[in-house]
Short mmCIF file of C-alpha atoms in Angstrom, two decimals:
data_model
loop_
_atom_site.label_atom_id
_atom_site.label_comp_id
_atom_site.label_asym_id
_atom_site.label_seq_id
_atom_site.Cartn_x
_atom_site.Cartn_y
_atom_site.Cartn_z
CA MET I 1 -0.02 -0.03 -0.03
CA PRO I 2 1.66 3.35 -1.09
CA VAL I 3 1.90 6.34 1.21
CA ILE I 4 -0.25 9.54 1.03
CA ILE I 5 0.77 13.15 1.59
CA ASP I 6 -0.93 15.62 3.78
CA THR I 7 -0.43 18.68 1.50
CA GLU I 8 -1.49 20.98 4.36
CA LYS I 9 1.28 19.77 6.57
CA CYS I 10 3.91 19.42 3.81
CA GLY I 11 3.49 22.92 2.24
CA LYS I 12 5.74 23.66 -0.76
CA ILE I 13 9.32 21.99 -0.94
CA GLU I 14 10.75 25.53 -0.57
CA ASN I 15 9.25 25.61 2.92
CA CYS I 16 10.41 22.09 4.05
CA PRO I 17 13.23 22.35 6.52
CA GLY I 18 14.64 19.28 4.81
CA GLU I 19 14.62 20.91 1.44
CA GLY I 20 12.39 17.98 0.07
CA LEU I 21 14.21 15.31 2.11
CA CYS I 22 11.64 12.58 1.38
CA ILE I 23 12.59 12.92 -2.36
CA LYS I 24 16.28 12.70 -1.66
CA LEU I 25 15.70 9.69 0.71
CA CYS I 26 13.56 7.77 -1.86
CA GLU I 27 15.83 5.36 -3.77
CA GLU I 28 12.82 4.01 -5.96
CA ASP I 29 11.79 7.42 -7.42
CA ALA I 30 8.48 7.04 -6.00
CA LEU I 31 8.63 10.81 -4.73
CA ILE I 32 9.15 13.54 -7.40
CA GLU I 33 9.11 17.26 -7.57
CA GLU I 34 6.37 18.74 -9.62
CA ALA I 35 5.98 22.58 -9.59
CA GLY I 36 7.27 22.85 -6.13
CA ASP I 37 5.30 20.14 -4.75
CA VAL I 38 5.87 16.51 -3.67
CA VAL I 39 4.25 13.98 -5.81
CA ILE I 40 3.82 10.31 -5.32
CA ILE I 41 4.43 7.91 -8.08
CA SER I 42 2.58 5.06 -6.38
CA GLU I 43 3.71 2.22 -8.73
CA ASN I 44 7.35 3.04 -7.94
CA CYS I 45 6.78 2.74 -4.09
CA ASN I 46 8.31 -0.08 -2.45
CA ASP I 47 6.73 0.68 1.08
CA CYS I 48 10.02 1.16 2.81
CA GLU I 49 8.51 3.83 4.82
CA LEU I 50 11.78 5.94 5.11
CA CYS I 51 9.85 9.00 3.90
CA ILE I 52 7.22 8.37 6.68
CA MET I 53 9.82 8.16 9.28
CA ASN I 54 11.98 11.07 8.16
CA CYS I 55 9.56 13.59 7.07
CA PRO I 56 10.26 16.85 9.23
CA ASN I 57 6.82 17.87 9.13
CA GLN I 58 5.22 14.42 9.64
CA ALA I 59 3.13 14.98 6.57
CA ILE I 60 3.41 11.40 5.08
CA SER I 61 1.38 8.35 6.41
CA LYS I 62 0.03 5.11 4.91
CA VAL I 63 -3.32 4.38 3.77
CA ASP I 64 -4.98 1.71 5.70
CA MET H 1 31.59 20.82 18.92
CA LYS H 2 28.79 21.82 21.09
CA SER H 3 29.45 22.79 25.02
CA ILE H 4 27.10 23.25 28.10
CA THR H 5 28.67 24.84 31.12
CA ARG H 6 27.32 25.81 34.45
CA GLU H 7 29.36 27.43 37.24
CA GLY H 8 28.60 26.94 40.89
CA ASP H 9 30.44 25.25 43.59
CA GLU H 10 32.06 23.47 40.87
CA ASN H 11 32.35 24.36 37.25
CA ARG H 12 30.83 21.63 35.04
CA SER H 13 30.77 21.31 31.33
CA LEU H 14 29.44 18.80 28.77
CA THR H 15 30.76 18.95 25.24
CA HIS H 16 29.59 17.03 22.26
CA ASN H 17 31.89 16.21 19.59
CA ASN H 18 29.95 15.28 16.39
CA ASP H 19 32.95 13.95 14.48
CA LYS H 20 33.22 11.20 16.97
CA CYS H 21 29.31 10.63 17.58
CA ILE H 22 27.84 7.75 15.57
CA GLY H 23 24.13 8.67 16.23
CA CYS H 24 23.57 5.46 18.25
CA GLY H 25 21.06 7.51 20.58
CA ILE H 26 22.44 5.72 23.74
CA CYS H 27 22.80 9.36 25.46
CA THR H 28 19.34 10.11 24.36
CA SER H 29 17.91 6.89 25.89
CA ILE H 30 19.91 7.19 29.27
CA CYS H 31 19.41 10.86 30.17
CA PRO H 32 17.60 11.15 33.27
CA THR H 33 16.08 14.55 32.36
CA LYS H 34 15.30 13.68 28.73
CA SER H 35 17.50 16.54 27.79
CA ILE H 36 18.99 14.89 24.66
CA LYS H 37 17.19 14.41 21.42
CA ASN H 38 18.33 12.54 18.36
CA GLY H 39 18.74 14.69 15.19
CA PRO H 40 17.42 13.06 11.79
CA ILE H 41 20.16 10.56 11.99
CA LEU H 42 19.78 8.81 8.66
CA PRO H 43 19.49 12.06 6.68
CA ILE H 44 22.74 13.06 8.65
CA ALA H 45 24.49 9.98 8.06
CA ARG H 46 23.79 10.18 4.31
CA GLY H 47 24.88 13.66 4.07
CA LEU H 48 21.58 15.00 3.04
CA VAL H 49 21.24 17.53 5.84
CA ASP H 50 24.15 19.32 7.86
CA MET H 51 23.27 18.91 11.50
CA ASP H 52 24.45 17.45 14.63
CA TYR H 53 23.50 13.90 15.50
CA ILE H 54 22.09 15.03 18.81
CA ASN H 55 20.48 18.19 20.24
CA ILE H 56 21.20 18.80 24.22
CA ASN H 57 18.68 21.03 25.78
CA LYS H 58 21.12 23.34 27.92
CA ASN H 59 18.03 24.40 30.12
CA SER H 60 17.12 21.10 31.22
CA CYS H 61 20.41 19.39 31.25
CA CYS H 62 21.41 18.76 34.96
CA LEU H 63 25.11 18.09 33.96
CA CYS H 64 25.34 15.01 35.79
CA GLY H 65 27.61 13.43 33.33
CA LEU H 66 25.63 10.13 32.83
CA CYS H 67 25.69 10.68 29.04
CA ALA H 68 29.39 11.07 28.77
CA SER H 69 29.97 8.22 30.99
CA VAL H 70 28.01 5.59 28.84
CA CYS H 71 28.84 7.09 25.27
CA PRO H 72 30.52 4.05 23.71
CA VAL H 73 32.71 6.11 21.43
CA ASP H 74 33.55 9.03 23.75
CA ALA H 75 31.80 11.64 21.63
CA LEU H 76 30.57 13.21 24.95
CA GLU H 77 33.15 14.64 27.20
CA PHE H 78 32.17 15.82 30.67
CA LYS H 79 34.65 18.01 32.83
CA ILE H 80 34.22 19.05 36.56
CA ASP H 81 36.55 21.83 37.43
CA ASP H 82 38.31 21.32 33.91
CA LYS H 83 39.12 17.46 34.74
CA ASN H 84 37.68 15.02 32.60
CA ILE H 85 35.60 12.27 34.68
CA LYS H 86 37.15 9.67 32.66
CA GLU H 87 40.38 10.56 34.75
CA MET H 88 38.47 10.34 38.19
CA ASP H 89 38.35 7.36 40.62
CA THR H 90 34.61 7.93 41.31
CA TYR H 91 33.24 7.71 37.87
CA PRO H 92 32.73 4.68 35.75
CA LYS H 93 35.54 3.32 33.51
CA TRP H 94 35.01 1.54 30.12
CA ASP H 95 36.73 -1.69 29.58
CA LYS H 96 36.85 -1.38 25.90
CA ASP H 97 39.86 -1.18 23.95
CA ALA H 98 41.78 -1.86 20.55
CA LYS H 99 45.46 -2.61 20.40
CA ILE H 100 47.82 -3.67 17.93
CA ASP H 101 51.00 -5.65 18.85
CA THR H 102 53.47 -3.81 16.96
CA GLU H 103 56.16 -6.71 17.49
CA ALA H 104 53.86 -9.42 16.00
CA CYS H 105 52.69 -6.94 13.20
CA VAL H 106 53.76 -7.90 9.65
CA HIS H 107 52.83 -4.43 7.99
CA CYS H 108 50.43 -6.34 5.75
CA LYS H 109 48.09 -3.24 5.69
CA ALA H 110 44.86 -5.61 6.07
CA CYS H 111 43.66 -3.67 9.04
CA GLU H 112 44.31 -0.37 7.39
CA THR H 113 42.04 -1.29 4.37
CA ALA H 114 39.47 -2.81 6.47
CA CYS H 115 38.98 -0.39 9.23
CA PRO H 116 35.70 1.49 8.61
CA GLN H 117 36.76 4.45 10.65
CA ASP H 118 40.17 4.79 9.02
CA ALA H 119 41.81 4.80 12.47
CA ILE H 120 44.86 2.76 11.56
CA LYS H 121 47.82 3.89 9.61
CA VAL H 122 50.65 1.71 8.70
CA ALA H 123 53.98 3.19 7.37
CA ARG H 124 56.35 0.46 6.19
CA THR H 125 59.89 0.24 4.62
CA LEU H 126 60.05 -2.81 2.35
CA PRO H 127 63.45 -4.69 2.21
CA ARG H 128 65.75 -3.64 -0.52
CA ARG H 129 65.81 -5.92 -3.62
CA GLU H 130 69.68 -6.21 -3.57
CA ASP H 131 69.35 -7.93 -0.18
CA LEU H 132 67.07 -10.40 -1.69
CA VAL H 133 68.82 -11.64 -4.81
CA LEU H 134 72.28 -12.26 -5.95
CA GLY H 135 73.65 -12.07 -9.26
CA GLU H 136 75.61 -10.20 -11.94
CA ILE H 137 74.66 -8.62 -15.34
CA GLU H 138 76.54 -6.95 -18.10
CA VAL H 139 75.81 -5.54 -21.36
CA ASP H 140 78.60 -5.66 -24.24
CA GLN H 141 77.62 -2.57 -26.05
CA ASP H 142 79.69 -3.43 -29.01
CA LYS H 143 77.68 -6.58 -29.58
CA CYS H 144 74.16 -4.89 -28.71
CA ILE H 145 72.36 -3.85 -31.79
CA ASN H 146 69.61 -1.76 -29.74
CA CYS H 147 66.79 -3.95 -30.70
CA LYS H 148 65.10 -3.20 -27.52
CA ILE H 149 63.88 -6.80 -27.33
CA CYS H 150 65.42 -7.04 -23.93
CA GLU H 151 63.66 -3.66 -22.70
CA GLU H 152 60.29 -4.80 -23.87
CA LEU H 153 60.75 -8.37 -22.26
CA CYS H 154 62.24 -7.30 -18.93
CA PRO H 155 59.72 -8.20 -16.31
CA GLY H 156 61.04 -5.80 -13.78
CA ASP H 157 61.50 -2.79 -16.08
CA ALA H 158 65.06 -2.89 -15.32
CA ILE H 159 66.51 -2.24 -19.05
CA THR H 160 66.64 0.98 -20.65
CA VAL H 161 67.98 1.52 -24.26
CA LYS H 162 69.03 5.18 -24.25
CA GLN H 163 69.91 6.82 -27.35
CA THR H 164 73.19 8.70 -26.73
CA GLY H 165 73.96 10.55 -30.04
CA ARG H 166 72.71 10.55 -33.59
CA GLU H 167 73.43 6.97 -34.20
CA THR H 168 74.71 5.60 -30.71
CA TYR H 169 72.97 3.94 -28.16
CA GLU H 170 73.60 2.52 -24.71
CA THR H 171 71.71 -0.30 -23.08
CA VAL H 172 71.63 0.19 -19.13
CA VAL H 173 70.57 -2.11 -16.63
CA ASP H 174 69.03 -0.69 -13.26
CA GLU H 175 70.55 -3.25 -10.78
CA ASP H 176 68.21 -1.95 -8.09
CA LYS H 177 65.41 -3.43 -10.41
CA CYS H 178 67.01 -6.31 -11.98
CA VAL H 179 66.33 -9.68 -10.12
CA TYR H 180 68.78 -11.75 -12.55
CA CYS H 181 66.03 -13.67 -13.95
CA LEU H 182 67.81 -13.97 -17.17
CA VAL H 183 64.94 -13.52 -19.66
CA CYS H 184 67.03 -10.77 -21.53
CA LYS H 185 70.12 -12.60 -21.85
CA ARG H 186 68.15 -15.85 -23.54
CA ALA H 187 66.25 -13.55 -25.93
CA CYS H 188 69.04 -11.44 -27.00
CA PRO H 189 69.70 -12.23 -30.60
CA THR H 190 73.48 -11.14 -30.47
CA ASP H 191 74.35 -12.60 -27.11
CA ALA H 192 75.20 -9.17 -25.87
CA ILE H 193 73.93 -9.75 -22.35
CA LYS H 194 76.11 -11.65 -19.90
CA ALA H 195 74.37 -12.56 -16.60
CA VAL H 196 74.23 -15.13 -13.90
CA CYS H 197 71.99 -15.69 -11.05
CA SER H 198 73.49 -16.88 -7.83
CA SER H 199 70.72 -16.52 -5.60
CA CYS H 200 70.02 -20.29 -5.13
CA VAL H 201 73.46 -20.97 -4.74
CA TYR H 202 74.40 -18.57 -2.17
CA GLN H 203 71.12 -18.26 -0.45
CA ASP H 204 72.43 -19.94 2.99
CA THR H 205 75.75 -18.14 2.91
CA LYS H 206 75.41 -14.71 1.34
CA LEU H 207 71.81 -13.82 1.90
CA ASP H 208 70.97 -12.58 5.62
CA PRO H 209 67.47 -13.66 6.26
CA GLU H 210 67.23 -10.63 8.84
CA LYS H 211 67.22 -8.16 5.90
CA PHE H 212 64.29 -9.85 4.15
CA LYS H 213 61.94 -8.42 6.52
CA THR H 214 59.62 -5.50 6.19
CA SER H 215 59.99 -3.04 8.93
CA GLY H 216 57.51 -0.36 9.86
CA ASN H 217 55.03 1.60 12.17
CA ILE H 218 51.61 0.99 12.82
CA VAL H 219 49.44 3.76 14.77
CA LEU H 220 45.98 3.09 15.75
CA ASN H 221 44.18 6.48 16.57
CA PRO H 222 41.86 5.80 19.60
CA ASP H 223 39.87 8.98 18.96
CA SER H 224 38.44 7.60 15.77
CA CYS H 225 38.38 3.75 16.78
CA VAL H 226 35.05 2.34 17.54
CA ASN H 227 36.24 -0.76 18.79
CA CYS H 228 34.39 -2.78 15.94
CA GLY H 229 36.75 -5.76 15.68
CA TRP H 230 37.64 -5.55 11.86
CA CYS H 231 41.37 -5.44 12.73
CA GLU H 232 41.30 -8.36 15.06
CA GLU H 233 39.14 -10.42 12.49
CA ILE H 234 41.10 -9.55 9.50
CA CYS H 235 44.72 -9.59 11.09
CA PRO H 236 46.61 -12.77 9.67
CA VAL H 237 48.95 -12.93 12.57
CA ASP H 238 46.60 -12.21 15.39
CA ALA H 239 48.50 -8.88 16.37
CA ALA H 240 45.21 -6.88 16.99
CA LYS H 241 43.07 -7.35 20.12
CA VAL H 242 39.80 -5.63 20.42
CA THR H 243 37.45 -5.43 23.51
CA LYS H 244 33.97 -4.25 22.56
CA PRO H 245 31.71 -2.00 24.60
CA PHE H 246 28.92 -4.56 24.93
CA GLU H 247 28.16 -8.08 24.63
CA GLY H 248 25.02 -9.56 23.34
CA GLU H 249 23.27 -10.10 19.91
CA VAL H 250 21.28 -8.53 17.24
CA ILE H 251 17.87 -10.09 16.36
CA PHE H 252 15.80 -9.39 13.24
CA ASP H 253 11.98 -9.58 13.80
CA GLU H 254 10.81 -12.62 11.82
CA GLU H 255 7.73 -10.97 10.85
CA MET H 256 9.65 -8.02 9.47
CA VAL H 257 9.63 -7.45 5.65
CA CYS H 258 13.03 -5.77 5.17
CA LYS H 259 13.06 -3.64 2.18
CA GLY H 260 16.66 -4.15 1.47
CA ASP H 261 18.26 -2.27 -1.36
CA SER H 262 15.38 0.53 -1.34
CA CYS H 263 15.99 1.18 2.21
CA HIS H 264 19.54 0.35 3.50
CA ALA H 265 18.97 2.69 6.30
CA CYS H 266 20.82 0.32 8.61
CA LEU H 267 23.78 -0.08 6.37
CA ASP H 268 24.12 3.69 5.95
CA VAL H 269 24.21 4.52 9.78
CA CYS H 270 26.47 1.65 10.73
CA PRO H 271 29.75 2.90 12.06
CA CYS H 272 31.14 -0.49 12.01
CA ASN H 273 30.59 -1.62 8.34
CA ALA H 274 28.89 -4.81 9.89
CA VAL H 275 25.69 -4.30 7.92
CA SER H 276 25.34 -5.80 4.10
CA ILE H 277 22.02 -6.27 1.99
CA THR H 278 22.31 -9.78 0.78
CA GLU H 279 19.35 -11.03 -1.49
CA GLY H 280 17.34 -8.16 -0.46
CA HIS H 281 17.52 -8.57 3.21
CA SER H 282 19.73 -6.69 5.75
CA GLU H 283 22.44 -8.92 7.39
CA ILE H 284 24.31 -7.83 10.26
CA ASP H 285 27.71 -9.41 10.97
CA LYS H 286 28.18 -9.95 14.69
CA ARG H 287 31.82 -10.30 14.40
CA PHE H 288 31.98 -6.46 13.71
CA CYS H 289 28.70 -5.20 15.45
CA ILE H 290 29.34 -3.24 18.56
CA LEU H 291 25.61 -3.28 19.57
CA CYS H 292 25.27 0.45 19.53
CA GLY H 293 21.70 0.37 18.19
CA ALA H 294 22.04 2.97 15.46
CA CYS H 295 20.53 0.38 12.85
CA ALA H 296 17.65 -0.33 15.34
CA ASN H 297 16.68 3.44 15.83
CA VAL H 298 16.55 4.34 11.87
CA CYS H 299 14.81 1.13 10.66
CA PRO H 300 11.52 2.20 9.40
CA GLN H 301 10.02 -1.26 9.81
CA LYS H 302 11.41 -1.41 13.49
CA GLY H 303 12.58 -4.85 12.87
CA ILE H 304 15.88 -4.97 14.42
CA GLN H 305 16.27 -5.58 18.21
CA ILE H 306 19.51 -5.07 20.03
CA LYS H 307 19.78 -7.51 22.98
CA ARG H 308 22.72 -6.40 25.34
CA THR H 309 23.59 -8.84 27.90
CA LYS H 310 26.60 -7.09 29.19
CA ILE H 311 28.09 -3.65 29.37
CA ASN H 312 31.82 -3.50 29.67
CA LEU H 313 31.61 -0.46 32.05
CA ASP H 314 33.26 -0.83 35.51
CA ASN H 315 33.05 1.22 38.80
CA ILE H 316 29.63 2.26 38.61
CA ARG H 317 29.49 3.26 42.36
CA SER H 318 26.17 5.03 42.27
CA LYS H 319 23.12 3.08 42.80
CA SER H 320 20.92 5.22 40.76
CA TRP H 321 23.31 5.25 37.97
CA GLN H 322 23.47 1.50 38.07
CA ASN H 323 19.80 1.45 37.77
CA ARG H 324 19.95 3.89 34.78
CA ILE H 325 22.77 2.20 32.95
CA SER H 326 21.48 -1.44 33.41
CA SER H 327 18.59 -0.12 31.11
CA LEU H 328 21.07 -0.63 28.48
CA THR H 329 21.04 -4.25 29.06
CA THR H 330 17.60 -4.92 30.18
CA GLY H 331 15.96 -2.79 27.58
CA LYS H 332 13.62 -1.30 30.33
#
């Protein structure tokens, strides 16, 4: 089950304390930048949850 | 380096050295006032953010020194009136160590290559070639036709055919490089090379085995060493001895679905190069693990358990410190 991003908590990448840390951490290219926002490419996600664990805004979670 | 100081009857200071810190979080878990917080360990270890592994709240820190006493890599230094508590009889002492017996060492550099912290440096002087072989070689320049067959063939690159004038050449043998293998002599089309090897004939009489040895110096920097045991495991002559800070084991949760190559958070934070991803699953080589727990803290699957059975920290005199420190082995 892929992850979801709470866009309100996330804000724009320019406001992220980790400067888009989730994108940098993801090795499966499941998180990419699109017009300053983080976008999920679900089919690439391998459920490793590194993004969930390391998001400085706790904006990423899993769909139950 | 960040320091917290407070002056009173005593002057106390706590200093965190991030260069030594491995982000294991032992200080965070042991702090009685919850004044230490882990930073984003994995992003720091991967070099994605430039932060310290830990943050100490200077307002709530009571400067007791417990964190500095249990830090397995001496990244926290606690001083009372400018004296390090590690030098005081009343404070705990680690029985962890790494030593290399310089007498037994053969300067092979295996430990230098394997050390994950680059804590070992080997400087060596090789024996001189002339002390290892015996022989004679001479080139008859009149017979030599400067064909360079010897130069091309020489396995030791000991022969050069030099042009000395418009039509004159000289074939020179570097006797520091020549091992009298006689390849040149046999291949020379004009028999211009006279050479003889007497290494075997005179090996017992003219060669001195004392001069065959490689000499050198080996330095282990205790400031970078994390006592992981690589040097001890890899040393072919058992010259390295390591005592690790903890004893126990690492257990992988059987239910855990390790994401292997797409995650490898454990591998990136391990200060000991003890982790490998094999067939999509993390593996921890217990020979090199110091049970610091850095991997367990960053695993998003929470699938790694550190079971410490013993902490090699002696002279814990305070009962309350004993209770606190025992949490590292009991997990409570």
